[in-house]
Amino acid sequence: MTVFLRNYLSAAWQPEGEIGSILRDPVTGAELATVGGRAQGLEAGFAFARTHGRQALQQKTYGERAAMLGEIVKVLQANRDAYYEIALANSGTTKADSGVDIEGAIFTLNYFAKLGGSLGDARVLLDGAPASLSKDQLFQSQHMLTPVRGLALFINAFNFPAWGLWEKAAPALLSGVPVVVKPATVTAWLTHRMVADVVEAGILPPGALSIVCGSSAGLVDSLGTFDVLSFTGSAQTGATIRSHDAVVRHSVKTNIEADSLNASILGEDAGPGTPSFDAYVSELVREITTKSGQRCTAVRRALVPQRYYEAVAGAVADKLSGISVGNPRNPDVRMGALVGREQYDAVKEGTAFLQREARVLFDGNRNPLVDADPAVAACLGPTLLGVHDGDQASLVHDHEVFGPLSTLLGYRDQAHAVALAHRGLGSLVTSVFSADEPWLAATALALAGSNGRVHTVTPEVARTQTGHGNVMPASIHGGPGRAGGGEELGGLRGLSFYHRRTALQGSAATLQKLGPTATLQY
Ligand code: NAP
């Protein structure tokens, strides 16, 4: 019997409604769980979160809320095995790929638990030092951050059901803001199970954490003036949400993380046989295959000097040919499934679209799947496409294929590489591999304007670097333009979205009466 993922609103599990959608195993097609249609009790649930949840959270200090995050970490750690089982069944991922999501979630929560602990008994965050507004210095202005007076609604993408919840919920709860999460339907089970475990543990006050599974109907309509909305998903849905009547009418603070055509650049000095060349090739293979390329940060455009184009193509193809694809229950399988057959069709269609201008340099679909029926399983082999003269490609700068695919593009010189990277019109991340530090620094600076993160790798840090696609909680995540214009994480910077910045003007003596404060130091 499959489980019905009930909504949790107003601190109560809501009755099962009509079945809206079915969640399936993307490898076998087996039915796993069901979710409902339009949620009942949204208005009341949101009101409960804004009053009971928010007040209870905001009565606590940052240190007390950080301690609650620490308790959530323990609950997630205790239930880890169940999460891996759900990810295997519902996302079709290998243990390593499930770990990217599950361990990433626990790591990020733990990071904010520790960071929040450093804010101690503060209830207000001071933003910078006071500025004098009068000649006698007595009348001053102090910028301060106080938690928003509403709730935080998260509308999440399918590819990170665990990390996608906690990378947003950790800074929100630490800030004292109640959370309502709406996971993407197709992989909602893992998010639901984690919320259920945390609810059962009784760590958070009633109303601090709610979940709505299934239909998104009515969610954005229920937002009010002081709520905030964080969306992760496709640019198309992002645009719909950004222009939603309730968002516009109430000036709802909105963060959007959307599609991104990220790039990686091989330095002009990094020919075959150099450590930078090897590091670049390994990283590109990792980016194509991790979570079957279903990461928003994955390298979609691999920019290499034209003179090394063939050498890179050969080295990447060689490594990709060793990747076995199929049922992740088989220990020999290195790459599991896409999230479902719909995504499988979209990736095939997108690959064919890019082939209008790109050649196939490696096609992993020639090899048979391991323990999986190709007529049923959403499994696709890794693919490398290529265009020797980067100027001859345009679709690749415009169309995100959310699967195990990257396109090699040849560049002439540094300025050409940077110009090609900018053609993504705003990316989450670009990585650059070289042993030439001045060249790396100049390239990074030139890339900064169109990237949320620039990841530079010299041979010295090749072993310890955290990976092109890995989002570290100490660094910001988000990007301009096509990437949605959002910004998350970045240590304590991640808290600012959940706070209101106010300029408090008054006498120096009045400003000193704010009670326990912490000054933001990044
Ligand atoms: P999606 O189809 O846009 O869905 C994202 C979320 O929006 C889901 O929870 C979906 O619910 C919900 N939704 C759909 N229509 C809605 C509406 N009209 N109002 C409110 N909510 C609505 O995206 P996806 O297919 O899940 O995710 C893949 C995309 O996400 C890729 O393009 C990827 O680049 C992007 N992504 C970006 C980041 C980042 O950090 N920048 C991270 C991960 C993924 P249902 O599932 O119920 O339809």
XYZ file of C-alpha atoms and ligand atoms in Angstrom:
570
model
C 0.000 0.000 0.000
C 1.367 3.419 -0.895
C 1.585 6.263 1.581
C -0.485 9.465 1.230
C 1.664 12.523 1.987
C -0.659 14.566 4.168
C -0.239 18.306 4.622
C 0.831 19.684 7.990
C -0.779 23.048 8.688
C -1.847 24.835 11.899
C 0.338 22.333 13.801
C -1.896 19.429 12.731
C -1.755 16.717 10.087
C -4.590 17.489 7.703
C -7.064 14.840 6.511
C -6.272 12.965 3.302
C -7.981 14.660 0.396
C -8.522 13.488 -3.147
C -5.445 12.066 -4.822
C -3.831 14.700 -7.017
C -0.638 12.966 -8.208
C 1.274 9.722 -7.827
C 4.993 9.554 -6.991
C 6.908 6.765 -8.744
C 10.200 4.927 -8.673
C 11.959 6.365 -11.747
C 13.790 3.080 -12.389
C 10.971 0.550 -12.084
C 7.940 2.801 -12.523
C 6.441 1.393 -9.273
C 3.946 3.558 -7.395
C 5.435 4.857 -4.119
C 3.210 7.554 -2.661
C 0.350 9.876 -3.454
C -0.263 13.570 -2.802
C -3.426 15.617 -2.758
C -4.865 18.281 -5.009
C -5.571 21.845 -3.893
C -4.715 22.121 -0.180
C -7.471 22.894 2.328
C -6.906 25.220 5.270
C -4.135 27.307 3.707
C -5.362 30.696 4.942
C -5.812 29.404 8.497
C -2.499 27.554 8.384
C -0.622 30.636 7.206
C -2.302 32.773 9.864
C -1.366 30.217 12.543
C 2.267 30.254 11.400
C 2.398 34.077 11.390
C 0.983 34.351 14.888
C 1.789 31.270 16.990
C 4.863 30.086 15.074
C 6.438 33.486 14.593
C 5.796 34.776 18.097
C 7.165 31.653 19.746
C 10.278 31.719 17.571
C 10.884 35.417 17.966
C 10.598 35.302 21.742
C 13.777 33.232 21.691
C 17.327 34.500 21.202
C 19.481 33.645 18.201
C 21.448 31.298 20.424
C 18.297 29.451 21.527
C 17.116 29.078 17.955
C 20.573 27.876 16.914
C 20.308 25.205 19.614
C 17.021 24.037 18.030
C 18.802 23.677 14.685
C 21.374 21.532 16.481
C 18.554 19.305 17.780
C 17.131 18.978 14.255
C 20.570 17.839 13.064
C 20.431 15.008 15.621
C 16.982 13.922 14.442
C 18.074 13.866 10.804
C 21.214 11.945 11.660
C 19.193 9.368 13.583
C 16.896 8.782 10.604
C 19.572 8.890 7.906
C 19.083 5.306 6.717
C 15.401 5.898 5.995
C 16.280 9.005 3.962
C 18.721 7.053 1.797
C 16.041 4.414 1.168
C 13.507 7.046 0.130
C 16.024 8.797 -2.145
C 16.959 5.499 -3.776
C 13.313 4.660 -4.442
C 11.946 8.094 -5.344
C 14.921 9.889 -6.944
C 16.624 6.802 -8.404
C 20.008 8.000 -7.152
C 23.108 6.036 -6.154
C 24.192 6.207 -2.512
C 26.846 8.809 -3.376
C 24.335 10.987 -5.223
C 21.727 10.669 -2.462
C 24.485 11.759 -0.077
C 24.988 15.010 -1.997
C 21.411 15.895 -1.038
C 21.071 14.300 2.421
C 24.559 14.938 3.830
C 24.504 18.384 2.198
C 21.312 19.135 4.143
C 22.730 17.964 7.474
C 26.031 19.783 6.886
C 24.274 23.049 6.077
C 21.970 22.829 9.112
C 24.907 22.066 11.356
C 26.821 25.013 9.901
C 23.969 27.405 10.757
C 23.528 25.838 14.199
C 27.165 26.665 14.981
C 27.112 30.078 13.306
C 23.889 30.998 15.112
C 25.390 29.930 18.416
C 27.960 32.706 17.980
C 25.120 35.284 18.097
C 24.401 34.225 21.686
C 21.596 35.981 23.545
C 21.078 38.685 20.908
C 17.520 39.485 19.774
C 18.519 42.255 17.383
C 21.298 42.361 14.815
C 23.188 45.600 14.315
C 24.217 46.349 10.762
C 27.408 48.390 10.935
C 28.335 51.152 13.367
C 26.186 54.195 14.281
C 26.521 57.224 11.984
C 26.393 60.707 13.437
C 23.591 62.878 12.027
C 24.198 66.071 14.020
C 27.149 68.369 14.535
C 27.262 67.627 18.246
C 27.358 63.868 17.458
C 24.441 63.280 19.833
C 21.811 62.469 17.226
C 22.726 59.244 15.451
C 21.511 56.607 13.034
C 22.003 52.896 13.661
C 20.944 50.350 11.051
C 19.494 47.240 12.616
C 17.953 43.990 11.431
C 14.851 42.529 13.038
C 13.112 39.293 11.945
C 10.299 39.823 9.423
C 6.758 39.875 10.810
C 5.479 37.155 8.488
C 6.265 33.634 7.337
C 8.645 32.220 4.753
C 7.093 30.182 1.939
C 9.510 27.909 0.086
C 8.505 26.522 -3.296
C 11.216 24.022 -4.141
C 12.603 22.141 -7.152
C 12.626 18.353 -7.519
C 16.366 17.785 -7.559
C 17.214 18.517 -3.897
C 14.302 17.401 -1.684
C 16.527 17.364 1.442
C 19.118 20.117 0.943
C 16.558 22.321 -0.820
C 14.468 22.367 2.360
C 17.200 22.828 4.948
C 19.479 25.282 3.117
C 16.508 27.667 3.257
C 14.918 26.593 6.543
C 18.148 26.831 8.556
C 18.663 30.587 8.025
C 14.894 31.228 8.249
C 14.393 29.434 11.576
C 17.616 30.893 12.958
C 16.211 34.306 12.050
C 12.976 33.494 13.914
C 10.778 33.152 10.839
C 8.276 30.262 10.502
C 8.533 28.089 7.411
C 5.946 26.638 5.033
C 7.537 24.314 2.483
C 6.015 23.119 -0.764
C 8.334 20.465 -2.238
C 8.214 19.634 -5.943
C 5.598 16.913 -6.269
C 7.653 14.283 -8.046
C 10.165 13.872 -5.156
C 8.098 15.230 -2.237
C 8.416 12.065 -0.139
C 11.874 12.782 1.311
C 11.000 16.359 2.289
C 7.758 15.086 3.836
C 9.518 12.397 5.862
C 12.089 14.863 7.215
C 9.380 17.324 8.238
C 7.399 14.498 9.872
C 10.472 13.383 11.859
C 11.175 16.913 13.071
C 7.517 17.482 13.975
C 7.406 14.225 15.911
C 10.550 15.153 17.827
C 8.744 18.261 19.150
C 11.778 20.507 18.772
C 10.093 23.488 17.163
C 7.166 25.473 18.539
C 3.730 24.838 16.943
C 3.421 26.732 13.644
C 7.186 27.004 13.058
C 7.286 24.327 10.352
C 4.479 23.398 7.937
C 4.363 21.429 4.707
C 2.042 21.393 1.721
C 2.486 18.559 -0.777
C 0.883 18.238 -4.182
C -0.903 21.078 -5.893
C 0.544 24.580 -5.526
C -2.904 26.127 -6.094
C -3.690 28.861 -3.583
C -0.240 28.963 -1.990
C 1.029 32.229 -3.420
C -2.481 33.749 -3.138
C -2.273 33.221 0.625
C 0.841 35.371 1.055
C 0.541 38.653 2.936
C 2.437 41.905 3.354
C 5.236 40.797 5.661
C 5.749 37.287 4.269
C 8.757 36.306 2.191
C 8.840 33.864 -0.707
C 11.784 31.806 -1.853
C 11.388 29.898 -5.101
C 13.708 27.375 -6.751
C 12.802 25.902 -10.094
C 12.452 26.724 -13.753
C 12.704 30.272 -15.100
C 9.199 29.938 -16.495
C 7.558 29.156 -13.138
C 9.806 31.779 -11.531
C 8.441 34.426 -13.895
C 4.837 33.391 -13.127
C 5.496 33.670 -9.399
C 7.341 36.969 -9.636
C 4.391 38.559 -11.411
C 1.703 36.889 -9.248
C -0.945 39.346 -8.105
C -0.409 38.690 -4.369
C 3.353 39.149 -4.709
C 2.956 42.421 -6.581
C 0.100 43.749 -4.417
C 1.766 43.025 -1.053
C 5.368 43.733 -2.189
C 6.289 40.246 -1.001
C 10.063 39.987 -0.698
C 10.958 37.286 -3.229
C 14.092 35.272 -3.899
C 14.285 33.350 -7.170
C 16.816 30.629 -8.014
C 16.209 29.486 -11.577
C 17.883 27.934 -14.625
C 21.560 28.619 -15.122
C 23.954 27.897 -17.959
C 27.099 27.569 -15.879
C 30.546 27.332 -17.410
C 33.953 25.932 -16.577
C 37.089 27.346 -18.233
C 40.366 25.561 -18.830
C 43.287 28.021 -18.636
C 45.434 28.882 -21.636
C 48.464 27.447 -19.805
C 46.751 24.125 -18.965
C 47.641 21.813 -21.825
C 47.455 17.997 -21.767
C 49.766 16.478 -19.175
C 49.486 19.400 -16.728
C 47.801 18.979 -13.324
C 45.252 21.681 -14.245
C 44.232 19.761 -17.367
C 43.685 16.584 -15.348
C 41.767 18.417 -12.615
C 39.572 20.104 -15.233
C 38.704 16.834 -16.974
C 37.887 15.045 -13.689
C 35.711 17.915 -12.551
C 33.820 18.042 -15.838
C 33.086 14.315 -15.683
C 31.892 14.725 -12.090
C 29.637 17.599 -13.140
C 28.072 15.637 -15.996
C 27.419 12.520 -13.926
C 26.623 13.661 -10.348
C 22.872 13.280 -9.804
C 22.678 12.554 -13.548
C 23.457 16.200 -14.215
C 20.329 17.347 -12.373
C 22.073 20.084 -10.435
C 21.355 23.743 -10.996
C 25.085 24.445 -10.706
C 26.227 21.760 -13.194
C 28.669 22.712 -15.955
C 26.611 23.075 -19.127
C 29.311 24.872 -21.142
C 32.920 23.660 -20.989
C 35.201 26.356 -22.440
C 38.666 25.205 -23.520
C 41.447 26.720 -25.663
C 40.825 25.620 -29.245
C 44.284 24.037 -29.403
C 43.353 21.642 -26.549
C 39.790 20.934 -27.773
C 40.492 17.449 -29.177
C 42.644 16.462 -26.201
C 39.915 17.463 -23.702
C 37.218 15.725 -25.777
C 39.260 12.521 -25.826
C 40.099 12.583 -22.112
C 36.491 13.294 -21.062
C 35.094 10.633 -23.414
C 37.589 8.143 -22.040
C 36.409 8.723 -18.472
C 32.703 8.818 -19.385
C 33.009 5.458 -21.117
C 33.734 3.932 -17.687
C 30.464 5.199 -16.142
C 27.928 2.388 -15.788
C 24.312 3.575 -15.869
C 21.185 1.888 -14.583
C 19.482 0.673 -11.416
C 21.268 2.255 -8.432
C 20.446 -0.851 -6.364
C 23.197 -2.611 -8.281
C 26.524 -1.696 -6.572
C 28.309 -1.549 -9.941
C 26.111 1.314 -11.141
C 27.831 4.718 -11.031
C 24.951 6.816 -12.375
C 21.273 6.211 -11.582
C 18.111 7.644 -13.069
C 16.699 11.006 -13.933
C 13.765 11.959 -11.744
C 11.116 10.525 -14.074
C 10.103 9.737 -17.615
C 8.917 13.302 -18.214
C 12.383 14.605 -17.404
C 13.889 11.800 -19.520
C 11.870 12.979 -22.531
C 12.797 16.630 -21.868
C 16.523 15.793 -21.735
C 16.344 13.759 -24.957
C 14.497 16.576 -26.679
C 16.943 19.185 -25.366
C 19.943 17.132 -26.490
C 18.505 16.832 -29.996
C 17.910 20.598 -29.986
C 21.545 21.375 -29.116
C 22.675 18.906 -31.796
C 21.384 21.345 -34.397
C 24.683 23.147 -33.941
C 26.866 20.783 -31.877
C 28.574 17.492 -32.729
C 28.288 14.423 -30.494
C 31.738 13.810 -28.993
C 30.591 11.030 -26.663
C 27.270 9.198 -26.469
C 26.835 7.106 -23.334
C 23.512 5.752 -24.582
C 25.222 3.227 -26.811
C 25.977 1.080 -23.731
C 23.201 -1.128 -22.280
C 21.604 -0.140 -18.948
C 22.495 -2.223 -15.902
C 19.468 -3.983 -14.320
C 16.997 -1.537 -15.839
C 14.412 -1.792 -18.580
C 15.084 0.973 -21.135
C 11.379 1.076 -21.971
C 10.492 1.957 -18.364
C 13.527 3.387 -16.543
C 14.299 7.118 -16.699
C 17.989 6.307 -17.194
C 20.110 8.159 -19.737
C 23.830 7.787 -20.398
C 26.229 10.742 -20.150
C 26.715 12.801 -23.302
C 29.386 15.235 -24.430
C 28.589 17.569 -27.303
C 31.052 19.999 -28.882
C 31.519 23.053 -31.101
C 35.176 23.758 -31.962
C 34.680 27.459 -32.624
C 32.631 28.783 -29.717
C 31.334 31.637 -31.886
C 29.445 29.135 -34.020
C 27.195 28.128 -31.095
C 24.221 30.083 -29.792
C 21.601 27.574 -28.563
C 23.951 26.273 -25.868
C 24.088 29.730 -24.282
C 20.318 29.898 -24.140
C 18.888 26.456 -23.468
C 19.400 24.499 -20.245
C 19.263 20.706 -20.635
C 18.776 19.438 -17.076
C 20.522 16.087 -17.432
C 23.916 14.317 -17.876
C 25.117 16.518 -20.703
C 27.698 19.197 -21.306
C 28.928 20.991 -24.429
C 32.600 21.620 -25.153
C 33.273 25.029 -26.738
C 36.641 26.136 -28.127
C 37.878 29.649 -27.302
C 40.731 31.712 -28.799
C 42.044 33.781 -25.889
C 41.114 35.005 -22.414
C 38.819 37.794 -23.637
C 37.000 35.316 -25.878
C 36.556 32.826 -23.010
C 35.105 35.533 -20.767
C 32.823 36.813 -23.545
C 31.491 33.278 -24.129
C 30.887 32.769 -20.390
C 28.948 36.081 -20.224
C 26.661 34.821 -22.995
C 24.911 32.677 -20.364
C 23.347 36.021 -19.326
C 23.782 35.378 -15.631
C 25.029 32.152 -14.042
C 25.217 30.601 -10.602
C 28.865 29.655 -11.003
C 31.817 29.585 -13.384
C 34.955 27.636 -12.515
C 38.434 28.318 -13.890
C 41.356 25.873 -13.866
C 44.932 27.117 -14.320
C 48.323 27.265 -12.621
C 48.756 30.894 -13.709
C 47.523 32.869 -10.699
C 47.578 36.374 -12.256
C 45.630 34.974 -15.241
C 43.144 33.300 -12.874
C 42.635 36.442 -10.805
C 42.108 38.636 -13.896
C 39.677 36.103 -15.399
C 37.762 35.806 -12.127
C 37.372 39.576 -11.894
C 36.128 39.764 -15.479
C 33.579 37.002 -14.766
C 32.270 38.398 -11.477
C 29.627 40.655 -13.051
C 27.653 37.762 -14.494
C 28.199 35.119 -11.786
C 27.077 34.493 -8.226
C 30.247 32.508 -7.570
C 33.587 32.193 -9.359
C 35.488 29.035 -8.399
C 39.205 29.128 -9.229
C 41.388 26.031 -8.978
C 45.205 25.897 -9.055
C 47.111 22.607 -8.683
C 47.861 23.625 -5.097
C 44.163 23.369 -4.116
C 43.153 20.633 -6.579
C 42.712 18.096 -3.774
C 41.043 20.305 -1.185
C 38.815 22.460 -3.391
C 35.123 21.950 -2.640
C 33.961 21.300 -6.214
C 32.477 23.472 -8.954
C 28.900 22.376 -8.285
C 28.874 22.071 -4.506
C 27.117 24.898 -2.746
C 28.961 25.666 0.485
C 26.916 27.475 3.170
C 29.752 29.944 3.791
C 29.553 31.186 0.177
C 26.583 32.844 -1.432
C 24.400 30.839 -3.817
C 22.424 32.561 -6.545
C 23.179 34.505 -9.658
C 22.048 37.497 -11.719
C 19.857 37.518 -14.819
C 18.862 34.097 -16.109
C 19.909 32.501 -12.785
C 16.968 34.321 -11.173
C 18.666 37.276 -9.497
C 18.563 35.582 -6.096
C 21.059 35.267 -3.291
C 21.065 32.688 -0.491
C 23.487 31.421 2.167
C 26.881 33.163 2.415
C 27.173 32.690 6.185
C 25.333 35.353 8.175
C 24.512 37.167 4.917
C 21.915 34.412 4.434
C 19.932 35.808 7.373
C 19.295 39.187 5.795
C 16.502 37.886 3.502
C 14.520 36.942 6.639
C 15.041 40.301 8.337
C 13.847 43.838 7.893
C 16.612 46.470 7.830
C 15.547 49.593 9.706
C 17.432 52.822 10.338
C 16.888 53.700 13.978
C 17.510 57.405 14.581
C 17.838 58.935 18.000
C 20.178 60.009 20.748
C 23.234 57.881 21.376
C 21.743 57.036 24.782
C 18.481 55.794 23.231
C 20.322 53.672 20.684
C 22.163 51.944 23.474
C 18.904 50.717 25.029
C 18.153 48.057 22.381
C 18.852 45.153 24.715
C 21.091 42.230 23.774
C 22.449 42.789 20.284
C 25.041 41.274 17.993
C 26.890 43.228 15.334
C 26.988 41.488 11.985
C 30.516 40.548 11.057
C 30.881 38.518 7.914
P 9.424 23.803 -11.802
O 8.635 22.950 -12.692
O 9.511 25.250 -12.111
O 8.835 23.558 -10.352
C 9.423 24.143 -9.217
C 8.404 24.233 -8.103
O 7.374 25.153 -8.454
C 7.686 22.914 -7.813
O 7.505 22.797 -6.421
C 6.357 23.086 -8.528
O 5.340 22.270 -7.988
C 6.093 24.542 -8.263
N 5.154 25.193 -9.176
C 4.899 24.888 -10.474
N 4.008 25.773 -10.983
C 3.698 26.639 -9.990
C 2.822 27.765 -9.884
N 2.106 28.202 -10.925
N 2.750 28.409 -8.695
C 3.471 27.995 -7.646
N 4.306 26.937 -7.682
C 4.430 26.268 -8.840
O 10.953 23.310 -11.698
P 11.490 21.812 -11.487
O 11.232 21.074 -12.757
O 11.027 21.247 -10.203
O 13.060 22.069 -11.308
C 13.982 22.075 -12.375
C 14.500 23.464 -12.604
O 14.922 24.054 -11.388
C 15.731 23.495 -13.494
O 15.515 24.413 -14.515
C 16.854 23.974 -12.591
O 17.822 24.759 -13.225
C 16.148 24.741 -11.559
N 16.892 24.721 -10.315
C 17.547 25.840 -9.899
C 18.240 25.845 -8.714
C 18.958 27.061 -8.229
O 19.349 27.089 -7.069
N 19.146 28.067 -9.038
C 18.276 24.697 -7.928
C 17.612 23.562 -8.376
C 16.914 23.587 -9.572
P 4.958 20.864 -8.692
O 6.162 19.996 -8.587
O 3.820 20.387 -7.908
O 4.629 21.205 -10.121
